[in-house]
């Protein structure tokens, strides 16, 4: 028996699976115009590649195919770019990070629903969205019973499989079998029959290492050998380093006050260079026995585990940069008992986030002087990526931190504005705001007290005076709980749209 | 022994409690300038009365006393009016409904922090707010061990007692001893030691009938005989009835689709005439075996229990109108096994709300065409009451419904606007919007799809055309995910502030 065949036997553990092997093109034929398709994948990781590419080819060949496409979170260009370019995607949810589909969303050619990621699962389970016709799921292997072992992300795949009429499995030979056992899969019953989720520590395992499916549902198995196109690591620039320093200063003060211990509380961290910088900062800190309860593990969190500073990470996706991914896949044995991959309904669940007291660290596009945060819309209308899991964590965590460099576009945009042009996180749940200038601890402050602290501690010097002028004039001319001048509140954004700068000429 | 003395023995069950009896004036002396005081009470119910009134008298007598005042939610005029008029309140949280303090908040004389009610408890427990110097708590009785049996509201009292240096207990003889046993008190450990909350059904009891205190902490006991000044019942007007009909139409459709059963899911309902109308509507409906998992029980919910349509209600406060309160107090025996009074950290807990799949029904001040809801601020600056528990429920419930009459101020204000002037509930968690005109089911819709549905189904005819004009012009001139014209987005509010009407002249 050839090595490849031997390998395949470990991956397709029953003859029924072998008998279902098809080409990507054959499998893609299962998808018809008008269908709703759910794909595995979360933060370009663990998503199917060959079948979406084959589907895009069909559409490019002239066939009319429009589908609604649901995922866990962002997926790779083989889906969001290829299918968008081929005009296949009619509606997309719940999150994306791809430039091609972003363009079409903002041109109005793709309808996009930007959802709390944990809620996307229950929308599917409660029947609040379209029925899933086909689920396309990347797997490590198919068990003897026809269940699917996930690769490097779980996301919404278990729910899509459960709710789909047919399932296409992409068995990806690039993902080593040593990943088996990292996943911990549990499906929640719908209310009123739901029971407590028994996670009292990020390390608690409560489920099975595979996603339930069964051969009855599997319509095709496609063998692939394609690496995830994960995000390259953003450069940790000076602003990110300063933000990281400011967050650690805040932690230091919390520990000094007795509110946190030297092990902090389970950390959640968003994606991107600021998030990476914060965790790198912790690698060099005095903190120890850290844990993570988060939705994505990037390079810096792997380093936190390698350094021994963190004991374990619970997540729904592994999404290191391309370079770090290769390294990780060689070291899976080291990480296997330190990482748990959960469905996003569990990784992001309000119940668990609240119980564990997660420290939620997410990024803002802009924040206003009263502490409202916009994390999705450029100038109020243009979708950037989406809210992702930030709301799941910030609304339920013990401490919620939002960070952003104080300016964007080379200093022409102030990230601190009189009024944000879109609200994703309200004044009620933004506890700490951080820029490279400093941090503002907003807990226990009224709106006017917040305004002074945010302007003084977080705004860029180029905009401080004008922000304070707005605040003072608003205090002279408006009701005094949250003073605003409505004719001026969004004028900074309008000025930018008109002149390309928020700075007064 | 006189009947009064016999009664007192049932209420002060150890001589230590009897020895602590003081006049309200003596007890009020415990409170000093600069202190932080936590009071029991939630939705003018179960709050202390005599000691706050005595404190107000001291201040009116010329003594300088400024305190930070924390409560569960709204309390009666004996606190929020009397202490405000006497200039005693410096900072107030987490909710109020009193016109006197509202005035001073909007004049900038009282700093107010409008918080998610469930979070207010953990802010206290995590040490994120001032240390509580004194807790003033209304009780039915003090047990042999010095623990306090709550009256008609639990709210934050257990957490205030736990965190206070000293506790003053007002034993209110107006509250019948038959209320004993209704409360179910549990305090949650702080993370990382928190365990699951074992409520899988609104009827589950998990705690004790008293709030832990102990004689060491009790500094004074004051005997009072004063009824709660609960809110009079708002008239159920035609708009409220139509809103109720529309919500029931929505329920009917959910049942027909198989997404809900004839028992729905546990109901949460805000306060006020619309909330009352909705529940009255259910009294006359085909629904049965209903349950409630909510923060306040008003007249209509008592009727729902009386009618047998609902089996039980879990709440943190009983706040019927003055007339219904008298009736209720005579019928406590009927209600005792049908109502559970919980701390607000439990009644509003995201963990339980998510698990039970609560149907969250709350009111909006205004909503915008994309489904963002303002429930706190008039014209962006002026505080009305506060977010209360609406965020606790809407961010975690299975179905979230926001309702408002489509106009206010005799038709001069449209409750549907291009952009809300403040956001308390974002587009990500507003599922169904209801006015007397109809309902808009926003689930599974992109922002532009939502806009059309909200304008068509919910807006008042007087404003429909202008709203559609705004939406269409925004679609012509902006990025097309959430089309806006920023120079015009808040112009309806500015017009109202200038002319007293949102209608174009």
JSON list of C-alpha atoms in Angstrom, two decimals, chain A residues 142-263:
[
{"chain": "A", "resi": 142, "resn": "UNK", "atom": "CA", "xyz": [-14.00, 11.16, 8.66]},
{"chain": "A", "resi": 143, "resn": "UNK", "atom": "CA", "xyz": [-14.53, 8.70, 11.49]},
{"chain": "A", "resi": 144, "resn": "UNK", "atom": "CA", "xyz": [-15.91, 5.20, 11.22]},
{"chain": "A", "resi": 145, "resn": "UNK", "atom": "CA", "xyz": [-19.35, 6.62, 12.02]},
{"chain": "A", "resi": 146, "resn": "UNK", "atom": "CA", "xyz": [-19.18, 9.37, 9.44]},
{"chain": "A", "resi": 147, "resn": "UNK", "atom": "CA", "xyz": [-18.37, 12.15, 11.86]},
{"chain": "A", "resi": 148, "resn": "UNK", "atom": "CA", "xyz": [-15.94, 14.87, 10.85]},
{"chain": "A", "resi": 149, "resn": "UNK", "atom": "CA", "xyz": [-12.77, 15.82, 12.70]},
{"chain": "A", "resi": 150, "resn": "UNK", "atom": "CA", "xyz": [-12.13, 19.54, 12.21]},
{"chain": "A", "resi": 151, "resn": "UNK", "atom": "CA", "xyz": [-8.79, 20.99, 11.18]},
{"chain": "A", "resi": 152, "resn": "UNK", "atom": "CA", "xyz": [-7.58, 24.37, 12.47]},
{"chain": "A", "resi": 153, "resn": "UNK", "atom": "CA", "xyz": [-10.92, 26.08, 13.03]},
{"chain": "A", "resi": 154, "resn": "UNK", "atom": "CA", "xyz": [-14.33, 24.95, 14.24]},
{"chain": "A", "resi": 155, "resn": "UNK", "atom": "CA", "xyz": [-16.46, 28.09, 13.88]},
{"chain": "A", "resi": 156, "resn": "UNK", "atom": "CA", "xyz": [-20.04, 27.40, 12.86]},
{"chain": "A", "resi": 157, "resn": "UNK", "atom": "CA", "xyz": [-19.26, 24.11, 11.12]},
{"chain": "A", "resi": 158, "resn": "UNK", "atom": "CA", "xyz": [-21.00, 21.88, 13.70]},
{"chain": "A", "resi": 159, "resn": "UNK", "atom": "CA", "xyz": [-24.21, 23.91, 13.44]},
{"chain": "A", "resi": 160, "resn": "UNK", "atom": "CA", "xyz": [-24.06, 24.06, 9.63]},
{"chain": "A", "resi": 161, "resn": "UNK", "atom": "CA", "xyz": [-23.58, 20.28, 9.45]},
{"chain": "A", "resi": 162, "resn": "UNK", "atom": "CA", "xyz": [-26.48, 19.73, 11.83]},
{"chain": "A", "resi": 163, "resn": "UNK", "atom": "CA", "xyz": [-28.80, 22.01, 9.87]},
{"chain": "A", "resi": 164, "resn": "UNK", "atom": "CA", "xyz": [-27.71, 21.16, 6.32]},
{"chain": "A", "resi": 165, "resn": "UNK", "atom": "CA", "xyz": [-29.45, 18.79, 3.97]},
{"chain": "A", "resi": 166, "resn": "UNK", "atom": "CA", "xyz": [-26.16, 17.71, 2.42]},
{"chain": "A", "resi": 167, "resn": "UNK", "atom": "CA", "xyz": [-22.54, 17.98, 3.49]},
{"chain": "A", "resi": 168, "resn": "UNK", "atom": "CA", "xyz": [-19.44, 18.17, 1.32]},
{"chain": "A", "resi": 169, "resn": "UNK", "atom": "CA", "xyz": [-16.21, 17.37, 3.16]},
{"chain": "A", "resi": 170, "resn": "UNK", "atom": "CA", "xyz": [-12.84, 18.62, 1.98]},
{"chain": "A", "resi": 171, "resn": "UNK", "atom": "CA", "xyz": [-10.18, 16.37, 3.53]},
{"chain": "A", "resi": 172, "resn": "UNK", "atom": "CA", "xyz": [-7.10, 18.57, 3.55]},
{"chain": "A", "resi": 173, "resn": "UNK", "atom": "CA", "xyz": [-3.85, 16.57, 3.52]},
{"chain": "A", "resi": 174, "resn": "UNK", "atom": "CA", "xyz": [-1.90, 19.71, 4.37]},
{"chain": "A", "resi": 175, "resn": "UNK", "atom": "CA", "xyz": [-3.32, 19.58, 7.89]},
{"chain": "A", "resi": 176, "resn": "UNK", "atom": "CA", "xyz": [-1.43, 16.98, 9.95]},
{"chain": "A", "resi": 177, "resn": "UNK", "atom": "CA", "xyz": [-3.33, 14.24, 11.74]},
{"chain": "A", "resi": 178, "resn": "UNK", "atom": "CA", "xyz": [-1.54, 15.30, 14.91]},
{"chain": "A", "resi": 179, "resn": "UNK", "atom": "CA", "xyz": [-4.23, 18.03, 15.19]},
{"chain": "A", "resi": 180, "resn": "UNK", "atom": "CA", "xyz": [-6.72, 15.30, 16.10]},
{"chain": "A", "resi": 181, "resn": "UNK", "atom": "CA", "xyz": [-7.86, 15.68, 19.68]},
{"chain": "A", "resi": 182, "resn": "UNK", "atom": "CA", "xyz": [-7.49, 19.43, 19.90]},
{"chain": "A", "resi": 183, "resn": "UNK", "atom": "CA", "xyz": [-11.17, 20.05, 19.16]},
{"chain": "A", "resi": 184, "resn": "UNK", "atom": "CA", "xyz": [-13.85, 19.88, 21.83]},
{"chain": "A", "resi": 185, "resn": "UNK", "atom": "CA", "xyz": [-17.24, 19.92, 20.14]},
{"chain": "A", "resi": 186, "resn": "UNK", "atom": "CA", "xyz": [-20.59, 20.30, 21.81]},
{"chain": "A", "resi": 187, "resn": "UNK", "atom": "CA", "xyz": [-23.90, 21.42, 20.35]},
{"chain": "A", "resi": 188, "resn": "UNK", "atom": "CA", "xyz": [-26.31, 23.26, 22.62]},
{"chain": "A", "resi": 189, "resn": "UNK", "atom": "CA", "xyz": [-29.96, 22.31, 22.75]},
{"chain": "A", "resi": 190, "resn": "UNK", "atom": "CA", "xyz": [-32.35, 25.07, 21.82]},
{"chain": "A", "resi": 191, "resn": "UNK", "atom": "CA", "xyz": [-34.30, 26.76, 24.64]},
{"chain": "A", "resi": 192, "resn": "UNK", "atom": "CA", "xyz": [-36.24, 25.82, 26.67]},
{"chain": "A", "resi": 193, "resn": "UNK", "atom": "CA", "xyz": [-34.15, 22.64, 26.86]},
{"chain": "A", "resi": 194, "resn": "UNK", "atom": "CA", "xyz": [-30.71, 24.17, 27.18]},
{"chain": "A", "resi": 195, "resn": "UNK", "atom": "CA", "xyz": [-28.51, 23.12, 30.08]},
{"chain": "A", "resi": 196, "resn": "UNK", "atom": "CA", "xyz": [-25.61, 25.00, 31.71]},
{"chain": "A", "resi": 197, "resn": "UNK", "atom": "CA", "xyz": [-22.34, 24.96, 29.77]},
{"chain": "A", "resi": 198, "resn": "UNK", "atom": "CA", "xyz": [-19.96, 23.25, 32.16]},
{"chain": "A", "resi": 199, "resn": "UNK", "atom": "CA", "xyz": [-16.88, 25.36, 31.54]},
{"chain": "A", "resi": 200, "resn": "UNK", "atom": "CA", "xyz": [-15.54, 26.89, 34.77]},
{"chain": "A", "resi": 201, "resn": "UNK", "atom": "CA", "xyz": [-11.97, 27.18, 33.57]},
{"chain": "A", "resi": 202, "resn": "UNK", "atom": "CA", "xyz": [-10.68, 27.81, 30.03]},
{"chain": "A", "resi": 203, "resn": "UNK", "atom": "CA", "xyz": [-9.06, 24.35, 30.14]},
{"chain": "A", "resi": 204, "resn": "UNK", "atom": "CA", "xyz": [-12.29, 22.44, 30.79]},
{"chain": "A", "resi": 205, "resn": "UNK", "atom": "CA", "xyz": [-13.25, 19.99, 28.07]},
{"chain": "A", "resi": 206, "resn": "UNK", "atom": "CA", "xyz": [-16.95, 19.19, 27.75]},
{"chain": "A", "resi": 207, "resn": "UNK", "atom": "CA", "xyz": [-17.46, 17.60, 24.32]},
{"chain": "A", "resi": 208, "resn": "UNK", "atom": "CA", "xyz": [-16.21, 15.25, 21.64]},
{"chain": "A", "resi": 209, "resn": "UNK", "atom": "CA", "xyz": [-13.20, 15.58, 19.31]},
{"chain": "A", "resi": 210, "resn": "UNK", "atom": "CA", "xyz": [-15.39, 15.42, 16.19]},
{"chain": "A", "resi": 211, "resn": "UNK", "atom": "CA", "xyz": [-18.41, 17.15, 14.64]},
{"chain": "A", "resi": 212, "resn": "UNK", "atom": "CA", "xyz": [-21.45, 14.90, 14.41]},
{"chain": "A", "resi": 213, "resn": "UNK", "atom": "CA", "xyz": [-22.57, 14.22, 10.85]},
{"chain": "A", "resi": 214, "resn": "UNK", "atom": "CA", "xyz": [-23.11, 10.59, 9.75]},
{"chain": "A", "resi": 215, "resn": "UNK", "atom": "CA", "xyz": [-22.74, 9.10, 6.28]},
{"chain": "A", "resi": 216, "resn": "UNK", "atom": "CA", "xyz": [-26.38, 9.77, 5.40]},
{"chain": "A", "resi": 217, "resn": "UNK", "atom": "CA", "xyz": [-25.63, 13.46, 5.08]},
{"chain": "A", "resi": 218, "resn": "UNK", "atom": "CA", "xyz": [-22.28, 13.33, 3.35]},
{"chain": "A", "resi": 219, "resn": "UNK", "atom": "CA", "xyz": [-22.83, 13.92, -0.35]},
{"chain": "A", "resi": 220, "resn": "UNK", "atom": "CA", "xyz": [-19.20, 14.08, -1.44]},
{"chain": "A", "resi": 221, "resn": "UNK", "atom": "CA", "xyz": [-15.67, 13.89, -0.12]},
{"chain": "A", "resi": 222, "resn": "UNK", "atom": "CA", "xyz": [-12.96, 15.90, -1.87]},
{"chain": "A", "resi": 223, "resn": "UNK", "atom": "CA", "xyz": [-9.27, 15.31, -1.17]},
{"chain": "A", "resi": 224, "resn": "UNK", "atom": "CA", "xyz": [-7.27, 18.55, -1.15]},
{"chain": "A", "resi": 225, "resn": "UNK", "atom": "CA", "xyz": [-3.75, 19.60, -0.34]},
{"chain": "A", "resi": 226, "resn": "UNK", "atom": "CA", "xyz": [-3.92, 23.38, 0.00]},
{"chain": "A", "resi": 227, "resn": "UNK", "atom": "CA", "xyz": [-2.63, 25.52, 2.82]},
{"chain": "A", "resi": 228, "resn": "UNK", "atom": "CA", "xyz": [-4.87, 28.14, 4.46]},
{"chain": "A", "resi": 229, "resn": "UNK", "atom": "CA", "xyz": [-4.17, 31.65, 3.23]},
{"chain": "A", "resi": 230, "resn": "UNK", "atom": "CA", "xyz": [-3.90, 33.13, 6.71]},
{"chain": "A", "resi": 231, "resn": "UNK", "atom": "CA", "xyz": [-3.31, 36.82, 7.25]},
{"chain": "A", "resi": 232, "resn": "UNK", "atom": "CA", "xyz": [0.29, 38.00, 7.12]},
{"chain": "A", "resi": 233, "resn": "UNK", "atom": "CA", "xyz": [1.48, 39.40, 10.41]},
{"chain": "A", "resi": 234, "resn": "UNK", "atom": "CA", "xyz": [1.05, 43.17, 10.57]},
{"chain": "A", "resi": 235, "resn": "UNK", "atom": "CA", "xyz": [4.17, 45.05, 11.57]},
{"chain": "A", "resi": 236, "resn": "UNK", "atom": "CA", "xyz": [4.24, 45.94, 15.26]},
{"chain": "A", "resi": 237, "resn": "UNK", "atom": "CA", "xyz": [4.76, 49.67, 14.83]},
{"chain": "A", "resi": 238, "resn": "UNK", "atom": "CA", "xyz": [5.55, 52.24, 17.51]},
{"chain": "A", "resi": 239, "resn": "UNK", "atom": "CA", "xyz": [1.91, 53.15, 18.09]},
{"chain": "A", "resi": 240, "resn": "UNK", "atom": "CA", "xyz": [1.01, 49.49, 18.67]},
{"chain": "A", "resi": 241, "resn": "UNK", "atom": "CA", "xyz": [3.89, 49.14, 21.11]},
{"chain": "A", "resi": 242, "resn": "UNK", "atom": "CA", "xyz": [2.77, 52.22, 23.01]},
{"chain": "A", "resi": 243, "resn": "UNK", "atom": "CA", "xyz": [-0.80, 50.91, 23.13]},
{"chain": "A", "resi": 244, "resn": "UNK", "atom": "CA", "xyz": [0.53, 47.64, 24.49]},
{"chain": "A", "resi": 245, "resn": "UNK", "atom": "CA", "xyz": [2.56, 49.49, 27.12]},
{"chain": "A", "resi": 246, "resn": "UNK", "atom": "CA", "xyz": [-0.51, 51.47, 28.13]},
{"chain": "A", "resi": 247, "resn": "UNK", "atom": "CA", "xyz": [-2.64, 48.35, 28.50]},
{"chain": "A", "resi": 248, "resn": "UNK", "atom": "CA", "xyz": [0.04, 46.75, 30.64]},
{"chain": "A", "resi": 249, "resn": "UNK", "atom": "CA", "xyz": [0.23, 49.93, 32.75]},
{"chain": "A", "resi": 250, "resn": "UNK", "atom": "CA", "xyz": [-3.50, 49.57, 33.27]},
{"chain": "A", "resi": 251, "resn": "UNK", "atom": "CA", "xyz": [-3.09, 45.93, 34.28]},
{"chain": "A", "resi": 252, "resn": "UNK", "atom": "CA", "xyz": [-0.29, 46.90, 36.67]},
{"chain": "A", "resi": 253, "resn": "UNK", "atom": "CA", "xyz": [-2.58, 49.38, 38.35]},
{"chain": "A", "resi": 254, "resn": "UNK", "atom": "CA", "xyz": [-5.37, 46.83, 38.63]},
{"chain": "A", "resi": 255, "resn": "UNK", "atom": "CA", "xyz": [-3.01, 44.36, 40.27]},
{"chain": "A", "resi": 256, "resn": "UNK", "atom": "CA", "xyz": [-1.66, 47.03, 42.62]},
{"chain": "A", "resi": 257, "resn": "UNK", "atom": "CA", "xyz": [-5.25, 47.87, 43.61]},
{"chain": "A", "resi": 258, "resn": "UNK", "atom": "CA", "xyz": [-5.99, 44.20, 44.35]},
{"chain": "A", "resi": 259, "resn": "UNK", "atom": "CA", "xyz": [-8.68, 43.97, 41.67]},
{"chain": "A", "resi": 260, "resn": "UNK", "atom": "CA", "xyz": [-6.60, 41.53, 39.60]},
{"chain": "A", "resi": 261, "resn": "UNK", "atom": "CA", "xyz": [-3.95, 38.99, 40.51]},
{"chain": "A", "resi": 262, "resn": "UNK", "atom": "CA", "xyz": [-0.65, 38.41, 38.77]},
{"chain": "A", "resi": 263, "resn": "UNK", "atom": "CA", "xyz": [-2.42, 35.84, 36.58]}
]
